[in-house]
Amino acid sequence: MSVIATNPPHDCPLCPRLVEFRQINREQFPEWHNGPVRNWGDQGPKLLIVGLAPGLRGANRTGRPFTGDYAGDLLFATLKKFGLAKGEYRADPDDDLELIDTMIVNSVRCVPPQNKPTGPEIATCRQFLDATITANAQAKVFFALGRIAHESLLTTLGERRASYPFGHSAEHLLSDGRTLVDSYHCSRYNTNTGRLTAEMFERALGRAAEIIRS
């Protein structure tokens, strides 16, 4: 039986719409990464942060999750506050930022048009999330950024979604003994509209940090 890789190849052909969008971006912005964004962080993580998909001018440009857009500004500053990152974040994959006990993995690895992946695209890319979780059995806490990440993670784990309703700062003890903590996505839209404040985000991520150290 073949083993599924934790990351797709740079020219992953699995989702035709995303492949087409990738090619458009490669023609318009040939200096950008323009490919599936790989997992990034500690190679023996206790915490897996599950995001949605790369941002067009963020991770799709830089090749590193949450690097180059506002969501990364808030995420990495908060990780540093709780000792889960060190170094200086300069929105550049060549900065000296390092994650501690933490790995970031997106539910969908390629940037989708309008930042909205389809259900079939989420399902197709789930094999890489599954492989990442399998390869990191030592990770006991999941931190889901947004409802789609929450639901994709539960499906990957074989959990019944209705048993674990999404909610900001919701904490779920999963059937295998691991813990899922939810947060609204740290996007500029959510913070600009007041749906998510820095204090709210710190409260949720701080709880995940507390659990992995307990």
PDB file of C-alpha atoms in Angstrom:
ATOM      1  CA  MET A   1       0.000   0.000   0.000  1.00  0.00           C
ATOM      2  CA  SER A   2       1.423   3.378  -0.992  1.00  0.00           C
ATOM      3  CA  VAL A   3       1.980   6.035   1.650  1.00  0.00           C
ATOM      4  CA  ILE A   4       0.363   9.422   1.036  1.00  0.00           C
ATOM      5  CA  ALA A   5       2.809  12.332   1.320  1.00  0.00           C
ATOM      6  CA  THR A   6       2.141  15.038   3.878  1.00  0.00           C
ATOM      7  CA  ASN A   7       2.576  17.690   1.157  1.00  0.00           C
ATOM      8  CA  PRO A   8       1.463  17.699  -2.495  1.00  0.00           C
ATOM      9  CA  PRO A   9       4.011  18.298  -5.276  1.00  0.00           C
ATOM     10  CA  HIS A  10       4.568  21.825  -6.547  1.00  0.00           C
ATOM     11  CA  ASP A  11       2.598  21.051  -9.714  1.00  0.00           C
ATOM     12  CA  CYS A  12      -0.171  19.066  -8.024  1.00  0.00           C
ATOM     13  CA  PRO A  13      -2.783  18.226 -10.709  1.00  0.00           C
ATOM     14  CA  LEU A  14      -5.642  17.100  -8.469  1.00  0.00           C
ATOM     15  CA  CYS A  15      -8.005  20.118  -8.577  1.00  0.00           C
ATOM     16  CA  PRO A  16      -8.552  21.472 -12.125  1.00  0.00           C
ATOM     17  CA  ARG A  17      -9.951  24.854 -11.026  1.00  0.00           C
ATOM     18  CA  LEU A  18      -7.009  25.452  -8.690  1.00  0.00           C
ATOM     19  CA  VAL A  19      -4.541  24.335 -11.344  1.00  0.00           C
ATOM     20  CA  GLU A  20      -6.049  26.841 -13.781  1.00  0.00           C
ATOM     21  CA  PHE A  21      -5.893  29.622 -11.187  1.00  0.00           C
ATOM     22  CA  ARG A  22      -2.291  28.683 -10.366  1.00  0.00           C
ATOM     23  CA  GLN A  23      -1.312  28.987 -14.019  1.00  0.00           C
ATOM     24  CA  ILE A  24      -2.978  32.409 -14.304  1.00  0.00           C
ATOM     25  CA  ASN A  25      -1.020  33.616 -11.293  1.00  0.00           C
ATOM     26  CA  ARG A  26       2.235  32.179 -12.615  1.00  0.00           C
ATOM     27  CA  GLU A  27       1.772  34.164 -15.811  1.00  0.00           C
ATOM     28  CA  GLN A  28       0.893  37.376 -13.949  1.00  0.00           C
ATOM     29  CA  PHE A  29       3.366  36.997 -11.072  1.00  0.00           C
ATOM     30  CA  PRO A  30       6.176  34.680 -12.216  1.00  0.00           C
ATOM     31  CA  GLU A  31       8.375  35.590  -9.234  1.00  0.00           C
ATOM     32  CA  TRP A  32       5.817  34.300  -6.712  1.00  0.00           C
ATOM     33  CA  HIS A  33       5.647  30.815  -5.190  1.00  0.00           C
ATOM     34  CA  ASN A  34       2.373  29.980  -6.998  1.00  0.00           C
ATOM     35  CA  GLY A  35       2.040  26.392  -5.847  1.00  0.00           C
ATOM     36  CA  PRO A  36       0.804  24.244  -2.983  1.00  0.00           C
ATOM     37  CA  VAL A  37       2.031  25.641   0.324  1.00  0.00           C
ATOM     38  CA  ARG A  38       3.795  23.079   2.469  1.00  0.00           C
ATOM     39  CA  ASN A  39       3.352  22.441   6.177  1.00  0.00           C
ATOM     40  CA  TRP A  40       5.672  24.601   8.231  1.00  0.00           C
ATOM     41  CA  GLY A  41       6.940  24.595  11.792  1.00  0.00           C
ATOM     42  CA  ASP A  42       8.380  22.314  14.442  1.00  0.00           C
ATOM     43  CA  GLN A  43       9.064  18.826  13.098  1.00  0.00           C
ATOM     44  CA  GLY A  44       7.819  17.218  16.313  1.00  0.00           C
ATOM     45  CA  PRO A  45       4.827  19.418  17.102  1.00  0.00           C
ATOM     46  CA  LYS A  46       2.539  19.101  20.085  1.00  0.00           C
ATOM     47  CA  LEU A  47       0.128  21.588  18.500  1.00  0.00           C
ATOM     48  CA  LEU A  48      -1.222  21.463  14.951  1.00  0.00           C
ATOM     49  CA  ILE A  49      -2.741  24.726  13.728  1.00  0.00           C
ATOM     50  CA  VAL A  50      -5.213  23.981  10.947  1.00  0.00           C
ATOM     51  CA  GLY A  51      -5.897  26.846   8.550  1.00  0.00           C
ATOM     52  CA  LEU A  52      -8.130  27.190   5.522  1.00  0.00           C
ATOM     53  CA  ALA A  53      -6.033  27.896   2.412  1.00  0.00           C
ATOM     54  CA  PRO A  54      -3.157  30.140   1.285  1.00  0.00           C
ATOM     55  CA  GLY A  55      -3.924  33.801   0.693  1.00  0.00           C
ATOM     56  CA  LEU A  56      -3.283  35.051  -2.831  1.00  0.00           C
ATOM     57  CA  ARG A  57      -0.789  37.744  -1.827  1.00  0.00           C
ATOM     58  CA  GLY A  58       0.294  36.020   1.372  1.00  0.00           C
ATOM     59  CA  ALA A  59       1.357  32.373   1.398  1.00  0.00           C
ATOM     60  CA  ASN A  60       0.760  31.927  -2.324  1.00  0.00           C
ATOM     61  CA  ARG A  61       3.311  34.672  -2.894  1.00  0.00           C
ATOM     62  CA  THR A  62       5.847  33.725  -0.223  1.00  0.00           C
ATOM     63  CA  GLY A  63       5.442  29.947  -0.036  1.00  0.00           C
ATOM     64  CA  ARG A  64       5.118  29.864   3.769  1.00  0.00           C
ATOM     65  CA  PRO A  65       1.805  29.589   5.641  1.00  0.00           C
ATOM     66  CA  PHE A  66       0.350  32.909   6.841  1.00  0.00           C
ATOM     67  CA  THR A  67       3.434  34.793   5.674  1.00  0.00           C
ATOM     68  CA  GLY A  68       2.851  38.095   3.940  1.00  0.00           C
ATOM     69  CA  ASP A  69      -0.675  39.031   4.978  1.00  0.00           C
ATOM     70  CA  TYR A  70      -2.444  40.462   8.014  1.00  0.00           C
ATOM     71  CA  ALA A  71      -3.505  37.066   9.341  1.00  0.00           C
ATOM     72  CA  GLY A  72       0.163  36.228   9.800  1.00  0.00           C
ATOM     73  CA  ASP A  73       0.823  39.464  11.684  1.00  0.00           C
ATOM     74  CA  LEU A  74      -1.734  38.525  14.332  1.00  0.00           C
ATOM     75  CA  LEU A  75      -1.016  34.792  14.352  1.00  0.00           C
ATOM     76  CA  PHE A  76       2.757  34.991  14.732  1.00  0.00           C
ATOM     77  CA  ALA A  77       2.656  37.812  17.289  1.00  0.00           C
ATOM     78  CA  THR A  78       0.283  35.729  19.390  1.00  0.00           C
ATOM     79  CA  LEU A  79       2.381  32.587  19.022  1.00  0.00           C
ATOM     80  CA  LYS A  80       5.408  34.533  20.246  1.00  0.00           C
ATOM     81  CA  LYS A  81       3.445  35.849  23.211  1.00  0.00           C
ATOM     82  CA  PHE A  82       2.805  32.296  24.385  1.00  0.00           C
ATOM     83  CA  GLY A  83       6.307  30.977  23.708  1.00  0.00           C
ATOM     84  CA  LEU A  84       5.272  29.039  20.620  1.00  0.00           C
ATOM     85  CA  ALA A  85       7.506  31.040  18.279  1.00  0.00           C
ATOM     86  CA  LYS A  86      10.810  32.874  18.469  1.00  0.00           C
ATOM     87  CA  GLY A  87      12.764  35.221  16.249  1.00  0.00           C
ATOM     88  CA  GLU A  88      11.596  38.185  14.200  1.00  0.00           C
ATOM     89  CA  TYR A  89       8.668  37.915  11.801  1.00  0.00           C
ATOM     90  CA  ARG A  90       9.284  40.101   8.751  1.00  0.00           C
ATOM     91  CA  ALA A  91       6.621  38.638   6.431  1.00  0.00           C
ATOM     92  CA  ASP A  92       9.461  36.954   4.552  1.00  0.00           C
ATOM     93  CA  PRO A  93      10.161  33.191   4.508  1.00  0.00           C
ATOM     94  CA  ASP A  94      13.854  34.053   4.894  1.00  0.00           C
ATOM     95  CA  ASP A  95      13.334  35.812   8.228  1.00  0.00           C
ATOM     96  CA  ASP A  96      14.523  34.122  11.424  1.00  0.00           C
ATOM     97  CA  LEU A  97      11.095  33.236  12.781  1.00  0.00           C
ATOM     98  CA  GLU A  98      10.825  29.695  14.171  1.00  0.00           C
ATOM     99  CA  LEU A  99       7.823  27.873  15.569  1.00  0.00           C
ATOM    100  CA  ILE A 100       8.139  25.956  18.841  1.00  0.00           C
ATOM    101  CA  ASP A 101       6.080  22.799  19.489  1.00  0.00           C
ATOM    102  CA  THR A 102       3.814  24.000  16.675  1.00  0.00           C
ATOM    103  CA  MET A 103       3.176  23.165  13.024  1.00  0.00           C
ATOM    104  CA  ILE A 104       0.829  24.961  10.618  1.00  0.00           C
ATOM    105  CA  VAL A 105      -1.085  22.962   8.024  1.00  0.00           C
ATOM    106  CA  ASN A 106      -3.802  24.230   5.689  1.00  0.00           C
ATOM    107  CA  SER A 107      -6.960  22.304   4.838  1.00  0.00           C
ATOM    108  CA  VAL A 108      -6.442  23.269   1.181  1.00  0.00           C
ATOM    109  CA  ARG A 109      -2.869  23.744   0.014  1.00  0.00           C
ATOM    110  CA  CYS A 110      -3.421  25.858  -3.121  1.00  0.00           C
ATOM    111  CA  VAL A 111      -4.859  29.362  -3.247  1.00  0.00           C
ATOM    112  CA  PRO A 112      -8.490  29.293  -4.441  1.00  0.00           C
ATOM    113  CA  PRO A 113     -10.220  32.075  -6.400  1.00  0.00           C
ATOM    114  CA  GLN A 114     -11.868  34.588  -4.047  1.00  0.00           C
ATOM    115  CA  ASN A 115     -10.286  32.661  -1.145  1.00  0.00           C
ATOM    116  CA  LYS A 116     -13.171  30.180  -1.349  1.00  0.00           C
ATOM    117  CA  PRO A 117     -12.341  26.522  -1.948  1.00  0.00           C
ATOM    118  CA  THR A 118     -15.168  24.257  -3.082  1.00  0.00           C
ATOM    119  CA  GLY A 119     -16.371  21.221  -1.172  1.00  0.00           C
ATOM    120  CA  PRO A 120     -14.755  18.785  -3.634  1.00  0.00           C
ATOM    121  CA  GLU A 121     -11.442  20.692  -3.418  1.00  0.00           C
ATOM    122  CA  ILE A 122     -11.494  20.497   0.375  1.00  0.00           C
ATOM    123  CA  ALA A 123     -12.275  16.770   0.169  1.00  0.00           C
ATOM    124  CA  THR A 124      -9.537  16.121  -2.408  1.00  0.00           C
ATOM    125  CA  CYS A 125      -6.874  17.914  -0.371  1.00  0.00           C
ATOM    126  CA  ARG A 126      -7.919  16.195   2.855  1.00  0.00           C
ATOM    127  CA  GLN A 127      -5.536  13.314   2.127  1.00  0.00           C
ATOM    128  CA  PHE A 128      -2.588  15.611   2.925  1.00  0.00           C
ATOM    129  CA  LEU A 129      -4.136  16.767   6.188  1.00  0.00           C
ATOM    130  CA  ASP A 130      -4.775  13.122   7.069  1.00  0.00           C
ATOM    131  CA  ALA A 131      -1.186  12.172   6.259  1.00  0.00           C
ATOM    132  CA  THR A 132       0.143  15.072   8.330  1.00  0.00           C
ATOM    133  CA  ILE A 133      -1.922  14.057  11.347  1.00  0.00           C
ATOM    134  CA  THR A 134      -0.843  10.425  10.952  1.00  0.00           C
ATOM    135  CA  ALA A 135       2.817  11.451  10.733  1.00  0.00           C
ATOM    136  CA  ASN A 136       2.504  13.569  13.896  1.00  0.00           C
ATOM    137  CA  ALA A 137       0.869  11.227  16.381  1.00  0.00           C
ATOM    138  CA  GLN A 138       2.626  13.101  19.206  1.00  0.00           C
ATOM    139  CA  ALA A 139       0.473  16.183  18.506  1.00  0.00           C
ATOM    140  CA  LYS A 140      -2.275  16.158  21.125  1.00  0.00           C
ATOM    141  CA  VAL A 141      -3.941  19.518  20.428  1.00  0.00           C
ATOM    142  CA  PHE A 142      -5.505  20.925  17.273  1.00  0.00           C
ATOM    143  CA  PHE A 143      -6.236  24.635  16.830  1.00  0.00           C
ATOM    144  CA  ALA A 144      -8.747  25.209  14.037  1.00  0.00           C
ATOM    145  CA  LEU A 145      -8.922  28.607  12.376  1.00  0.00           C
ATOM    146  CA  GLY A 146     -12.488  28.959  11.186  1.00  0.00           C
ATOM    147  CA  ARG A 147     -15.428  26.667  10.572  1.00  0.00           C
ATOM    148  CA  ILE A 148     -14.134  25.087   7.358  1.00  0.00           C
ATOM    149  CA  ALA A 149     -10.868  24.059   9.003  1.00  0.00           C
ATOM    150  CA  HIS A 150     -12.840  22.782  12.009  1.00  0.00           C
ATOM    151  CA  GLU A 151     -15.145  20.671   9.855  1.00  0.00           C
ATOM    152  CA  SER A 152     -12.401  19.353   7.573  1.00  0.00           C
ATOM    153  CA  LEU A 153     -10.375  18.305  10.596  1.00  0.00           C
ATOM    154  CA  LEU A 154     -13.324  16.480  12.186  1.00  0.00           C
ATOM    155  CA  THR A 155     -14.043  14.661   8.926  1.00  0.00           C
ATOM    156  CA  THR A 156     -10.390  13.692   8.616  1.00  0.00           C
ATOM    157  CA  LEU A 157     -10.445  12.269  12.143  1.00  0.00           C
ATOM    158  CA  GLY A 158     -13.654  10.374  11.474  1.00  0.00           C
ATOM    159  CA  GLU A 159     -15.574  12.376  14.069  1.00  0.00           C
ATOM    160  CA  ARG A 160     -19.264  13.269  13.871  1.00  0.00           C
ATOM    161  CA  ARG A 161     -19.460  17.019  13.188  1.00  0.00           C
ATOM    162  CA  ALA A 162     -22.696  17.475  15.103  1.00  0.00           C
ATOM    163  CA  SER A 163     -20.986  16.242  18.257  1.00  0.00           C
ATOM    164  CA  TYR A 164     -18.450  19.075  18.178  1.00  0.00           C
ATOM    165  CA  PRO A 165     -20.134  22.363  17.160  1.00  0.00           C
ATOM    166  CA  PHE A 166     -17.845  25.161  16.044  1.00  0.00           C
ATOM    167  CA  GLY A 167     -17.580  28.252  18.204  1.00  0.00           C
ATOM    168  CA  HIS A 168     -14.884  30.741  19.051  1.00  0.00           C
ATOM    169  CA  SER A 169     -12.838  29.454  22.016  1.00  0.00           C
ATOM    170  CA  ALA A 170     -14.875  26.228  22.009  1.00  0.00           C
ATOM    171  CA  GLU A 171     -12.856  23.356  23.452  1.00  0.00           C
ATOM    172  CA  HIS A 172     -13.615  19.776  22.427  1.00  0.00           C
ATOM    173  CA  LEU A 173     -12.290  16.530  23.875  1.00  0.00           C
ATOM    174  CA  LEU A 174     -12.188  14.216  20.876  1.00  0.00           C
ATOM    175  CA  SER A 175     -12.948  10.512  21.014  1.00  0.00           C
ATOM    176  CA  ASP A 176      -9.255   9.590  20.734  1.00  0.00           C
ATOM    177  CA  GLY A 177      -8.347  11.742  23.750  1.00  0.00           C
ATOM    178  CA  ARG A 178      -6.885  14.653  21.817  1.00  0.00           C
ATOM    179  CA  THR A 179      -8.233  18.186  22.155  1.00  0.00           C
ATOM    180  CA  LEU A 180      -9.581  20.587  19.543  1.00  0.00           C
ATOM    181  CA  VAL A 181      -9.717  24.322  20.283  1.00  0.00           C
ATOM    182  CA  ASP A 182     -11.602  26.543  17.829  1.00  0.00           C
ATOM    183  CA  SER A 183     -11.072  30.148  16.829  1.00  0.00           C
ATOM    184  CA  TYR A 184     -12.523  32.512  14.317  1.00  0.00           C
ATOM    185  CA  HIS A 185     -10.032  32.930  11.499  1.00  0.00           C
ATOM    186  CA  CYS A 186      -7.503  35.691  12.171  1.00  0.00           C
ATOM    187  CA  SER A 187      -8.240  37.410   8.854  1.00  0.00           C
ATOM    188  CA  ARG A 188      -8.279  41.147   8.338  1.00  0.00           C
ATOM    189  CA  TYR A 189     -11.981  40.947   7.528  1.00  0.00           C
ATOM    190  CA  ASN A 190     -12.801  39.361  10.888  1.00  0.00           C
ATOM    191  CA  THR A 191     -10.698  41.833  12.842  1.00  0.00           C
ATOM    192  CA  ASN A 192     -11.884  44.879  10.877  1.00  0.00           C
ATOM    193  CA  THR A 193     -15.539  43.954  11.470  1.00  0.00           C
ATOM    194  CA  GLY A 194     -14.957  43.276  15.155  1.00  0.00           C
ATOM    195  CA  ARG A 195     -15.921  39.624  14.873  1.00  0.00           C
ATOM    196  CA  LEU A 196     -12.480  38.805  16.263  1.00  0.00           C
ATOM    197  CA  THR A 197     -10.318  40.995  18.493  1.00  0.00           C
ATOM    198  CA  ALA A 198      -6.699  40.428  19.447  1.00  0.00           C
ATOM    199  CA  GLU A 199      -7.843  39.693  22.996  1.00  0.00           C
ATOM    200  CA  MET A 200     -10.299  37.063  21.797  1.00  0.00           C
ATOM    201  CA  PHE A 201      -7.633  35.426  19.657  1.00  0.00           C
ATOM    202  CA  GLU A 202      -5.134  35.437  22.506  1.00  0.00           C
ATOM    203  CA  ARG A 203      -7.667  33.806  24.793  1.00  0.00           C
ATOM    204  CA  ALA A 204      -8.271  30.928  22.364  1.00  0.00           C
ATOM    205  CA  LEU A 205      -4.654  30.345  21.368  1.00  0.00           C
ATOM    206  CA  GLY A 206      -3.526  30.783  24.955  1.00  0.00           C
ATOM    207  CA  ARG A 207      -5.820  27.954  25.983  1.00  0.00           C
ATOM    208  CA  ALA A 208      -4.288  25.658  23.341  1.00  0.00           C
ATOM    209  CA  ALA A 209      -0.809  26.569  24.639  1.00  0.00           C
ATOM    210  CA  GLU A 210      -1.908  25.828  28.173  1.00  0.00           C
ATOM    211  CA  ILE A 211      -3.186  22.380  27.256  1.00  0.00           C
ATOM    212  CA  ILE A 212      -0.011  21.231  25.491  1.00  0.00           C
ATOM    213  CA  ARG A 213       2.021  22.239  28.544  1.00  0.00           C
ATOM    214  CA  SER A 214      -0.250  20.649  31.123  1.00  0.00           C
TER     215      SER A 214
END
